Amino acid sequence: MLESMRIVGGKPLIGTIKISGSKNMALPALAAGLLTEEPITLTNVPELADIKSMMELLSYIGADISQIDKNTVSICTKNVKFLEAPYDFVRKMRASILVLGALIGRFGSASVSLPGGCAIGTRGVDLHIKALEELGATISLENGYIHAQAPRDGLIGTDINFPIVTITGVENVMMAACYAKGTTRLINSPIEPEVVAFADLLNKMGADITGHGTHIITINGVEKLHGTEFLIIPDRIEAGTYAVAAAATHGEIFLENCNYDHLSGFFSLLQKTGTCCKKKDNGVLVGKAKSQETIIHSLEVETAPYPGLATDLQAQLMVLITRCNGVSSITENIFENRFMHVPELVRMGADISIHGKTAILKGVPKLGGAHVMATDLRASVSLVIAGLIAEGETVVNRLYHLNRGYEDIDEKLRKCGAILERFCV
Ligand code: EPU
């Protein structure tokens, strides 16, 4: 049975939303559990479908996983049974590729299904493979699987140049390089907060990593990693999403636990549209200072690696600027197929045309409720926000994408006054 969401739009969202732990930091953190036979305990892990998928994959590999409470998970990989990630896991969630670096690092061997394409683009893993080869691994591609084998004496540290910034690519290689002999330098590394926090976690496990937060990460190989406890950082994409919801509905939301610094560029963009974003103790207050009639100013923006506009916030921001005064544009530079929300927003009355990588938006005074189809995680939530600002009723179909990345979204929005309900068709 497929789930849908019915939303009655037009109400400003007012209240407090507690930001959950970051999905995109929790996923590599769980995979890092494979790097040591001692338990690692992660707190502030969001309860999401993608997290569940990663835990299922780790269980298959042989991890002993204890769900201590809703958001605390302990993983012990003392008794690993299979050094592989089968197709059924990787098909469901691309981030399954993260077990590749961890398994080859600790055990010297791994087989992981190739992820193939996904809704937002082709998303190759060629850079993951090339980097592991540069560390000395022998890689073969057979029957849709990546088979990776380290030399008998282990991987060997080296300089690796990434031609484009890749988050999970670098996270994978960081894990493998922890056990490589000598020094590995990852040049053109991402500086996303999730990658920095991930390096902090590995260091807490006994790794010797420096330079995270700059574009060159240096990893000196170590003999052994050990168990630890780690607090997952707040989810900046979730926080940015609710910030847009506050701005677009002309409401006011306190984003509790939101780290302002992780989103300072995004808050500057929101401020340009006329939205107030104020750093407070333990969070950020976001909202429209003035009335519904306030003119929202147009924007010309493009997605880029951090600290640029996150591709994971592009769809949400687009909903806000459908009603900006004048002509705006959004260029998507990270993924080639991440405008799937556009035809749905057009059905709701938005004036958007796509020219290659760029969407041109002509401001419209209002959106109207419609039946729309969610296509991926961020597109789904953008349609929920569109439903919240539209006149009348919106039904968002194929809602399962939303469960992959937004913990307790219905309750969080309802607490701020949203009128919405799920139903099955
Ligand atoms: N790329 C290659 N070859 C590679 C690796 C990447 O061509 O070997 C390309 C991709 O196709 C893409 C670009 O490089 O065009 C950047 O991809 P990246 O590897 O950084 O993406 P990812 O690691 O697969 C993570 C997040 C995504 C987020 C992107 C970009 C996780 C688990 N996923 O994906 O999150 O959009 O970085 O910031 O961290 C989401 O949460 O909704 C989501 C899709």
CSV table of C-alpha atoms and ligand atoms in Angstrom, one decimal:
chain,number,residue,atom,x,y,z
A,1,MET,CA,0.0,0.0,0.0
A,2,LEU,CA,1.3,3.4,-1.0
A,3,GLU,CA,1.2,6.3,1.5
A,4,SER,CA,0.0,9.7,0.5
A,5,MET,CA,-0.3,13.0,2.5
A,6,ARG,CA,-3.2,15.4,2.4
A,7,ILE,CA,-2.3,19.0,3.3
A,8,VAL,CA,-4.6,22.0,3.8
A,9,GLY,CA,-2.5,25.0,2.9
A,10,GLY,CA,-2.5,28.6,3.9
A,11,LYS,CA,-1.6,28.5,7.6
A,12,PRO,CA,1.6,30.2,8.9
A,13,LEU,CA,3.8,27.8,10.8
A,14,ILE,CA,4.5,29.0,14.2
A,15,GLY,CA,6.4,27.2,17.0
A,16,THR,CA,9.5,25.3,17.8
A,17,ILE,CA,11.0,22.3,15.9
A,18,LYS,CA,13.7,20.2,17.4
A,19,ILE,CA,16.3,19.4,14.8
A,20,SER,CA,17.3,15.7,14.6
A,21,GLY,CA,20.7,14.2,14.1
A,22,SER,CA,22.2,14.4,10.7
A,23,LYS,CA,21.2,11.5,8.3
A,24,ASN,CA,24.3,12.1,6.2
A,25,MET,CA,26.6,12.0,9.2
A,26,ALA,CA,24.9,9.0,10.8
A,27,LEU,CA,25.2,6.8,7.7
A,28,PRO,CA,29.0,6.8,7.5
A,29,ALA,CA,29.2,6.7,11.3
A,30,LEU,CA,27.3,3.4,11.3
A,31,ALA,CA,29.5,2.0,8.6
A,32,ALA,CA,32.5,3.0,10.7
A,33,GLY,CA,31.3,0.4,13.2
A,34,LEU,CA,32.9,-2.1,10.8
A,35,LEU,CA,36.4,-0.7,11.5
A,36,THR,CA,36.7,-2.1,15.0
A,37,GLU,CA,35.8,-5.2,16.9
A,38,GLU,CA,34.9,-3.1,19.9
A,39,PRO,CA,31.4,-1.5,20.2
A,40,ILE,CA,30.8,2.0,19.0
A,41,THR,CA,27.8,3.8,20.5
A,42,LEU,CA,26.2,6.6,18.5
A,43,THR,CA,23.7,9.1,20.1
A,44,ASN,CA,21.3,11.5,18.3
A,45,VAL,CA,20.9,9.0,15.4
A,46,PRO,CA,17.7,10.0,13.6
A,47,GLU,CA,15.0,7.3,13.3
A,48,LEU,CA,14.7,7.1,9.5
A,49,ALA,CA,14.2,4.5,6.8
A,50,ASP,CA,17.8,5.1,5.4
A,51,ILE,CA,19.3,4.5,8.9
A,52,LYS,CA,17.2,1.3,9.2
A,53,SER,CA,18.5,0.2,5.8
A,54,MET,CA,22.1,0.7,6.9
A,55,MET,CA,21.5,-1.2,10.1
A,56,GLU,CA,20.0,-4.1,8.2
A,57,LEU,CA,23.0,-4.2,5.9
A,58,LEU,CA,25.4,-4.1,8.9
A,59,SER,CA,23.3,-6.9,10.6
A,60,TYR,CA,23.6,-9.0,7.4
A,61,ILE,CA,27.4,-8.5,7.4
A,62,GLY,CA,27.4,-9.8,11.0
A,63,ALA,CA,27.1,-6.7,13.2
A,64,ASP,CA,25.4,-7.0,16.6
A,65,ILE,CA,23.2,-3.9,16.8
A,66,SER,CA,21.5,-2.7,20.0
A,67,GLN,CA,18.9,0.0,19.7
A,68,ILE,CA,19.4,1.4,23.2
A,69,ASP,CA,16.7,4.0,22.8
A,70,LYS,CA,15.0,5.8,20.0
A,71,ASN,CA,18.1,7.7,19.0
A,72,THR,CA,21.0,5.7,20.5
A,73,VAL,CA,22.5,2.8,18.7
A,74,SER,CA,25.4,0.5,19.6
A,75,ILE,CA,27.2,-1.5,17.0
A,76,CYS,CA,29.6,-4.4,17.6
A,77,THR,CA,31.3,-6.0,14.6
A,78,LYS,CA,33.3,-8.7,16.5
A,79,ASN,CA,31.7,-11.5,14.5
A,80,VAL,CA,31.7,-10.4,10.9
A,81,LYS,CA,30.2,-13.2,8.6
A,82,PHE,CA,30.2,-11.7,5.1
A,83,LEU,CA,32.5,-9.1,3.5
A,84,GLU,CA,29.8,-8.0,1.1
A,85,ALA,CA,26.9,-5.7,0.4
A,86,PRO,CA,24.4,-7.5,-1.8
A,87,TYR,CA,22.4,-5.8,-4.5
A,88,ASP,CA,19.1,-5.8,-2.6
A,89,PHE,CA,20.7,-3.5,0.1
A,90,VAL,CA,22.5,-1.2,-2.3
A,91,ARG,CA,19.5,-0.9,-4.6
A,92,LYS,CA,17.5,0.5,-1.7
A,93,MET,CA,20.1,2.9,-0.5
A,94,ARG,CA,23.2,4.2,-2.4
A,95,ALA,CA,25.0,5.1,0.9
A,96,SER,CA,25.4,1.3,1.3
A,97,ILE,CA,28.6,1.9,-0.8
A,98,LEU,CA,30.1,3.2,2.5
A,99,VAL,CA,30.8,-0.4,3.7
A,100,LEU,CA,33.3,-0.8,0.9
A,101,GLY,CA,36.0,1.4,2.4
A,102,ALA,CA,35.4,0.1,5.9
A,103,LEU,CA,35.6,-3.6,4.9
A,104,ILE,CA,38.6,-3.3,2.7
A,105,GLY,CA,40.3,-1.2,5.4
A,106,ARG,CA,39.8,-3.7,8.2
A,107,PHE,CA,39.6,-7.1,6.4
A,108,GLY,CA,41.5,-6.4,3.1
A,109,SER,CA,38.6,-7.6,1.0
A,110,ALA,CA,35.1,-6.5,0.1
A,111,SER,CA,32.4,-7.1,-2.5
A,112,VAL,CA,29.7,-4.4,-2.9
A,113,SER,CA,27.0,-4.3,-5.5
A,114,LEU,CA,27.3,-1.3,-8.0
A,115,PRO,CA,24.6,1.2,-7.1
A,116,GLY,CA,23.5,2.0,-10.6
A,117,GLY,CA,21.6,5.1,-11.4
A,118,CYS,CA,19.1,6.8,-9.1
A,119,ALA,CA,16.3,9.2,-9.4
A,120,ILE,CA,18.5,12.3,-9.1
A,121,GLY,CA,21.2,11.3,-11.6
A,122,THR,CA,23.6,8.6,-12.7
A,123,ARG,CA,25.8,9.1,-9.6
A,124,GLY,CA,28.9,7.0,-10.5
A,125,VAL,CA,31.2,5.5,-8.0
A,126,ASP,CA,34.2,5.6,-10.3
A,127,LEU,CA,36.1,8.0,-8.0
A,128,HIS,CA,35.6,5.6,-5.0
A,129,ILE,CA,37.1,2.8,-7.1
A,130,LYS,CA,39.9,4.9,-8.5
A,131,ALA,CA,41.0,6.1,-5.1
A,132,LEU,CA,41.0,2.6,-3.6
A,133,GLU,CA,43.1,1.4,-6.6
A,134,GLU,CA,45.5,4.2,-5.8
A,135,LEU,CA,45.9,2.8,-2.3
A,136,GLY,CA,46.9,-0.4,-3.9
A,137,ALA,CA,43.6,-2.3,-4.0
A,138,THR,CA,42.9,-4.6,-7.0
A,139,ILE,CA,39.4,-4.0,-8.2
A,140,SER,CA,37.3,-6.0,-10.6
A,141,LEU,CA,33.8,-5.4,-11.7
A,142,GLU,CA,31.8,-8.6,-12.3
A,143,ASN,CA,28.1,-9.4,-12.4
A,144,GLY,CA,27.2,-5.9,-11.2
A,145,TYR,CA,29.6,-6.1,-8.2
A,146,ILE,CA,32.7,-4.3,-7.2
A,147,HIS,CA,35.2,-6.8,-5.9
A,148,ALA,CA,38.1,-5.1,-4.0
A,149,GLN,CA,41.1,-6.9,-2.7
A,150,ALA,CA,44.0,-5.3,-0.8
A,151,PRO,CA,47.6,-6.5,-1.3
A,152,ARG,CA,48.8,-9.2,1.1
A,153,ASP,CA,50.7,-6.6,3.2
A,154,GLY,CA,47.8,-4.1,3.2
A,155,LEU,CA,46.9,-0.9,1.5
A,156,ILE,CA,49.6,1.7,1.1
A,157,GLY,CA,49.1,5.4,1.7
A,158,THR,CA,49.5,7.9,-1.1
A,159,ASP,CA,48.3,11.3,-2.5
A,160,ILE,CA,44.9,11.0,-4.1
A,161,ASN,CA,43.5,13.9,-6.2
A,162,PHE,CA,39.7,14.0,-6.6
A,163,PRO,CA,38.7,15.8,-9.8
A,164,ILE,CA,35.3,16.6,-8.3
A,165,VAL,CA,34.2,16.9,-4.7
A,166,THR,CA,32.6,13.7,-3.5
A,167,ILE,CA,31.2,13.2,0.0
A,168,THR,CA,30.8,9.5,0.3
A,169,GLY,CA,33.8,8.9,-2.0
A,170,VAL,CA,36.1,10.7,0.5
A,171,GLU,CA,34.4,9.1,3.5
A,172,ASN,CA,34.9,5.7,2.0
A,173,VAL,CA,38.6,6.3,1.3
A,174,MET,CA,39.1,7.9,4.7
A,175,MET,CA,38.0,4.6,6.3
A,176,ALA,CA,40.2,2.5,4.1
A,177,ALA,CA,43.2,4.8,4.6
A,178,CYS,CA,43.0,4.5,8.4
A,179,TYR,CA,44.5,1.1,8.1
A,180,ALA,CA,46.8,1.8,5.2
A,181,LYS,CA,50.6,1.9,5.7
A,182,GLY,CA,52.0,5.4,5.8
A,183,THR,CA,50.3,8.7,4.9
A,184,THR,CA,47.3,9.3,2.6
A,185,ARG,CA,46.4,12.8,1.5
A,186,LEU,CA,43.0,13.4,0.0
A,187,ILE,CA,43.3,16.5,-2.2
A,188,ASN,CA,40.1,18.4,-3.1
A,189,SER,CA,38.2,16.9,-0.2
A,190,PRO,CA,34.8,18.2,0.8
A,191,ILE,CA,34.5,20.5,3.8
A,192,GLU,CA,30.9,19.7,4.6
A,193,PRO,CA,30.2,19.6,8.4
A,194,GLU,CA,29.2,16.0,8.1
A,195,VAL,CA,32.7,15.1,6.7
A,196,VAL,CA,34.4,17.1,9.4
A,197,ALA,CA,32.4,15.4,12.1
A,198,PHE,CA,33.0,12.0,10.6
A,199,ALA,CA,36.8,12.6,10.8
A,200,ASP,CA,36.3,13.6,14.4
A,201,LEU,CA,34.5,10.3,15.0
A,202,LEU,CA,37.3,8.3,13.4
A,203,ASN,CA,39.9,10.2,15.5
A,204,LYS,CA,37.9,9.3,18.6
A,205,MET,CA,38.2,5.7,17.5
A,206,GLY,CA,42.0,6.1,17.4
A,207,ALA,CA,42.6,7.2,13.8
A,208,ASP,CA,45.2,9.9,13.0
A,209,ILE,CA,43.4,12.3,10.7
A,210,THR,CA,44.3,16.0,10.2
A,211,GLY,CA,43.2,18.7,7.8
A,212,HIS,CA,39.5,17.9,7.9
A,213,GLY,CA,37.6,21.1,7.3
A,214,THR,CA,40.2,22.0,4.7
A,215,HIS,CA,40.4,20.7,1.1
A,216,ILE,CA,43.4,18.4,2.0
A,217,ILE,CA,42.7,15.7,4.5
A,218,THR,CA,45.7,13.8,5.8
A,219,ILE,CA,45.4,10.3,7.2
A,220,ASN,CA,48.3,8.5,8.9
A,221,GLY,CA,47.6,4.8,9.0
A,222,VAL,CA,47.3,3.2,12.4
A,223,GLU,CA,47.4,-0.5,13.6
A,224,LYS,CA,44.1,-0.6,15.3
A,225,LEU,CA,40.9,1.4,15.9
A,226,HIS,CA,38.8,1.0,19.1
A,227,GLY,CA,35.3,1.5,20.3
A,228,THR,CA,33.9,4.9,21.3
A,229,GLU,CA,30.8,7.0,21.9
A,230,PHE,CA,29.8,9.8,19.6
A,231,LEU,CA,27.1,12.4,19.3
A,232,ILE,CA,25.8,12.9,15.7
A,233,ILE,CA,25.7,16.5,14.7
A,234,PRO,CA,22.3,18.2,14.0
A,235,ASP,CA,20.9,17.8,10.5
A,236,ARG,CA,21.6,21.1,8.6
A,237,ILE,CA,19.4,20.0,5.7
A,238,GLU,CA,16.5,19.2,7.9
A,239,ALA,CA,17.0,22.6,9.6
A,240,GLY,CA,17.2,24.4,6.3
A,241,THR,CA,14.0,22.7,5.1
A,242,TYR,CA,12.0,23.9,8.1
A,243,ALA,CA,13.6,27.4,7.8
A,244,VAL,CA,12.1,27.5,4.2
A,245,ALA,CA,8.8,26.2,5.6
A,246,ALA,CA,8.8,29.1,8.1
A,247,ALA,CA,9.7,31.7,5.5
A,248,ALA,CA,7.3,30.4,2.8
A,249,THR,CA,4.3,30.2,5.1
A,250,HIS,CA,5.1,33.7,6.6
A,251,GLY,CA,5.4,32.0,10.0
A,252,GLU,CA,8.1,31.9,12.6
A,253,ILE,CA,9.9,28.8,13.7
A,254,PHE,CA,12.6,28.3,16.4
A,255,LEU,CA,14.9,25.6,15.1
A,256,GLU,CA,16.1,24.1,18.3
A,257,ASN,CA,19.6,22.5,18.2
A,258,CYS,CA,20.3,24.0,14.7
A,259,ASN,CA,23.9,24.9,14.3
A,260,TYR,CA,23.8,28.4,12.8
A,261,ASP,CA,27.3,28.2,11.5
A,262,HIS,CA,26.6,25.1,9.4
A,263,LEU,CA,23.9,27.1,7.5
A,264,SER,CA,25.2,30.7,7.6
A,265,GLY,CA,25.3,30.9,3.8
A,266,PHE,CA,21.8,29.6,3.5
A,267,PHE,CA,20.5,32.0,6.1
A,268,SER,CA,22.1,34.8,4.2
A,269,LEU,CA,20.1,33.7,1.1
A,270,LEU,CA,16.9,33.6,3.1
A,271,GLN,CA,17.6,37.1,4.4
A,272,LYS,CA,17.9,38.3,0.8
A,273,THR,CA,14.3,37.2,0.2
A,274,GLY,CA,13.2,39.3,3.2
A,275,THR,CA,13.3,36.5,5.9
A,276,CYS,CA,14.6,37.1,9.3
A,277,CYS,CA,17.2,34.5,10.6
A,278,LYS,CA,18.5,35.2,14.1
A,279,LYS,CA,21.1,33.1,15.9
A,280,LYS,CA,19.9,32.4,19.5
A,281,ASP,CA,21.1,30.3,22.4
A,282,ASN,CA,20.8,26.6,21.3
A,283,GLY,CA,19.1,27.4,17.9
A,284,VAL,CA,18.0,29.8,15.3
A,285,LEU,CA,14.8,31.8,14.9
A,286,VAL,CA,13.5,32.0,11.4
A,287,GLY,CA,10.5,33.9,10.1
A,288,LYS,CA,8.8,36.6,8.2
A,289,ALA,CA,9.2,39.8,10.1
A,290,LYS,CA,6.2,41.4,8.4
A,291,SER,CA,2.8,40.6,6.9
A,292,GLN,CA,1.7,38.2,4.2
A,293,GLU,CA,1.9,41.0,1.7
A,294,THR,CA,5.6,41.5,2.3
A,295,ILE,CA,7.4,41.4,-1.1
A,296,ILE,CA,9.8,38.5,-1.3
A,297,HIS,CA,12.8,39.6,-3.3
A,298,SER,CA,14.0,37.5,-6.3
A,299,LEU,CA,17.2,35.4,-6.2
A,300,GLU,CA,19.8,34.1,-8.6
A,301,VAL,CA,21.5,31.1,-7.0
A,302,GLU,CA,23.4,28.0,-7.9
A,303,THR,CA,24.2,24.8,-6.0
A,304,ALA,CA,27.8,24.1,-5.1
A,305,PRO,CA,29.8,22.0,-2.5
A,306,TYR,CA,29.8,23.5,1.0
A,307,PRO,CA,29.9,26.3,1.9
A,308,GLY,CA,27.8,26.9,-1.3
A,309,LEU,CA,24.1,26.3,-1.6
A,310,ALA,CA,23.5,22.6,-0.8
A,311,THR,CA,21.9,20.6,-3.6
A,312,ASP,CA,19.9,19.0,-0.9
A,313,LEU,CA,18.2,22.3,-0.2
A,314,GLN,CA,17.6,23.4,-3.8
A,315,ALA,CA,14.1,22.0,-4.2
A,316,GLN,CA,12.9,23.5,-0.9
A,317,LEU,CA,14.3,26.9,-1.7
A,318,MET,CA,12.7,26.8,-5.1
A,319,VAL,CA,9.2,26.6,-3.4
A,320,LEU,CA,10.0,29.8,-1.6
A,321,ILE,CA,11.1,31.6,-4.7
A,322,THR,CA,8.1,30.6,-6.8
A,323,ARG,CA,6.5,33.6,-5.1
A,324,CYS,CA,9.4,35.9,-5.3
A,325,ASN,CA,8.9,39.3,-6.9
A,326,GLY,CA,10.2,39.3,-10.5
A,327,VAL,CA,12.4,36.7,-12.1
A,328,SER,CA,14.7,34.4,-10.2
A,329,SER,CA,17.0,31.5,-11.3
A,330,ILE,CA,18.4,28.4,-9.7
A,331,THR,CA,21.2,26.5,-11.3
A,332,GLU,CA,21.8,22.8,-10.2
A,333,ASN,CA,25.5,22.0,-10.6
A,334,ILE,CA,25.8,18.8,-8.6
A,335,PHE,CA,23.2,16.3,-10.0
A,336,GLU,CA,21.9,16.3,-13.6
A,337,ASN,CA,18.4,15.2,-12.8
A,338,ARG,CA,17.4,17.1,-9.7
A,339,PHE,CA,14.5,19.2,-11.1
A,340,MET,CA,11.8,16.6,-10.9
A,341,HIS,CA,9.8,18.7,-8.5
A,342,VAL,CA,9.5,21.4,-11.2
A,343,PRO,CA,6.6,19.9,-13.3
A,344,GLU,CA,4.7,19.2,-10.0
A,345,LEU,CA,5.2,22.8,-8.8
A,346,VAL,CA,4.1,24.0,-12.2
A,347,ARG,CA,0.9,21.9,-11.8
A,348,MET,CA,0.4,23.9,-8.6
A,349,GLY,CA,0.6,27.2,-10.5
A,350,ALA,CA,4.3,28.0,-10.3
A,351,ASP,CA,5.8,29.7,-13.4
A,352,ILE,CA,9.1,27.7,-14.0
A,353,SER,CA,10.9,26.8,-17.1
A,354,ILE,CA,14.0,24.7,-17.3
A,355,HIS,CA,17.0,25.6,-19.5
A,356,GLY,CA,19.7,23.0,-19.2
A,357,LYS,CA,21.0,23.1,-15.6
A,358,THR,CA,19.0,26.3,-14.9
A,359,ALA,CA,15.4,26.8,-13.8
A,360,ILE,CA,14.0,30.2,-14.5
A,361,LEU,CA,11.2,31.2,-12.1
A,362,LYS,CA,8.8,34.1,-12.6
A,363,GLY,CA,7.1,35.0,-9.4
A,364,VAL,CA,3.4,34.2,-9.0
A,365,PRO,CA,1.2,35.6,-6.3
A,366,LYS,CA,0.0,32.2,-5.1
A,367,LEU,CA,0.1,28.4,-5.6
A,368,GLY,CA,-3.0,26.3,-5.7
A,369,GLY,CA,-3.5,22.8,-4.2
A,370,ALA,CA,-3.2,19.8,-6.5
A,371,HIS,CA,-2.4,16.1,-6.6
A,372,VAL,CA,1.4,15.8,-7.0
A,373,MET,CA,3.9,13.0,-7.1
A,374,ALA,CA,7.0,12.8,-5.0
A,375,THR,CA,10.1,11.5,-6.8
A,376,ASP,CA,13.0,11.6,-4.4
A,377,LEU,CA,13.6,12.7,-0.8
A,378,ARG,CA,14.2,16.4,-1.2
A,379,ALA,CA,11.6,16.8,-4.0
A,380,SER,CA,9.1,15.2,-1.7
A,381,VAL,CA,9.6,17.6,1.1
A,382,SER,CA,9.5,20.5,-1.3
A,383,LEU,CA,6.0,19.4,-2.4
A,384,VAL,CA,5.0,19.2,1.3
A,385,ILE,CA,6.1,22.8,1.7
A,386,ALA,CA,4.3,23.8,-1.5
A,387,GLY,CA,1.2,22.2,-0.1
A,388,LEU,CA,1.6,24.2,3.1
A,389,ILE,CA,1.6,27.5,1.2
A,390,ALA,CA,-0.9,26.6,-1.5
A,391,GLU,CA,-4.6,27.7,-1.4
A,392,GLY,CA,-6.8,24.7,-0.8
A,393,GLU,CA,-5.9,21.0,-0.6
A,394,THR,CA,-2.8,19.3,-1.9
A,395,VAL,CA,-2.2,15.5,-2.0
A,396,VAL,CA,1.4,14.4,-2.1
A,397,ASN,CA,1.6,10.8,-3.5
A,398,ARG,CA,4.4,8.3,-3.1
A,399,LEU,CA,5.3,9.6,0.2
A,400,TYR,CA,7.8,6.8,1.2
A,401,HIS,CA,10.7,9.0,0.0
A,402,LEU,CA,10.0,11.4,2.9
A,403,ASN,CA,10.5,8.7,5.5
A,404,ARG,CA,14.1,8.3,4.3
A,405,GLY,CA,15.2,11.6,5.6
A,406,TYR,CA,12.7,13.5,7.9
A,407,GLU,CA,12.3,12.1,11.4
A,408,ASP,CA,8.8,12.7,12.8
A,409,ILE,CA,8.0,15.3,10.1
A,410,ASP,CA,4.2,15.1,10.5
A,411,GLU,CA,4.3,15.7,14.3
A,412,LYS,CA,6.9,18.4,13.9
A,413,LEU,CA,4.9,20.3,11.4
A,414,ARG,CA,1.6,19.8,13.1
A,415,LYS,CA,3.0,21.2,16.3
A,416,CYS,CA,3.6,24.4,14.4
A,417,GLY,CA,0.0,24.5,13.2
A,418,ALA,CA,0.2,22.6,9.9
A,419,ILE,CA,-3.0,20.8,8.8
A,420,LEU,CA,-1.9,17.4,7.3
A,421,GLU,CA,-2.7,13.7,7.5
A,422,ARG,CA,-1.3,10.6,5.9
A,423,PHE,CA,-3.5,8.0,4.3
A,424,CYS,CA,-3.0,4.8,2.3
A,425,VAL,CA,-4.2,4.2,-1.3
B,1,EPU,N1,30.4,11.5,-8.6
B,1,EPU,C1,31.0,10.8,-9.6
B,1,EPU,N2,31.8,9.7,-9.3
B,1,EPU,C2,31.9,9.3,-8.1
B,1,EPU,C3,31.3,10.0,-7.0
B,1,EPU,C4,30.6,11.1,-7.3
B,1,EPU,O1,30.8,11.2,-10.8
B,1,EPU,O2,32.6,8.3,-7.9
B,1,EPU,C5,29.6,12.7,-8.9
B,1,EPU,C6,28.1,12.5,-8.6
B,1,EPU,O3,27.4,11.8,-9.6
B,1,EPU,C7,27.6,13.9,-8.3
B,1,EPU,C8,28.8,14.5,-7.6
B,1,EPU,O4,30.0,13.7,-8.0
B,1,EPU,O5,27.4,14.5,-9.5
B,1,EPU,C9,28.8,14.7,-6.1
B,1,EPU,O6,28.4,13.4,-5.6
B,1,EPU,P1,28.8,12.9,-4.1
B,1,EPU,O7,29.7,11.7,-4.3
B,1,EPU,O8,29.3,14.0,-3.3
B,1,EPU,O9,27.4,12.5,-3.6
B,1,EPU,P2,27.1,11.3,-2.6
B,1,EPU,O10,28.3,11.2,-1.7
B,1,EPU,O11,26.6,10.1,-3.3
B,1,EPU,C10,26.1,12.8,-0.7
B,1,EPU,C11,24.8,12.9,0.1
B,1,EPU,C12,23.7,13.3,-0.8
B,1,EPU,C13,24.1,14.7,-1.3
B,1,EPU,C14,25.4,14.7,-2.0
B,1,EPU,C15,25.9,16.0,-2.5
B,1,EPU,C16,25.1,11.1,1.7
B,1,EPU,C17,24.8,9.8,2.2
B,1,EPU,N3,24.5,11.5,0.6
B,1,EPU,O12,25.9,11.9,-1.7
B,1,EPU,O13,22.5,13.4,0.0
B,1,EPU,O14,23.1,15.2,-2.2
B,1,EPU,O15,26.4,14.1,-1.2
B,1,EPU,O16,26.0,16.9,-1.4
B,1,EPU,O17,25.9,11.8,2.4
B,1,EPU,C18,20.2,13.5,0.4
B,1,EPU,O18,20.4,13.5,1.6
B,1,EPU,O19,19.0,13.7,-0.1
B,1,EPU,C19,21.3,13.2,-0.6
B,1,EPU,C20,21.1,12.8,-1.8
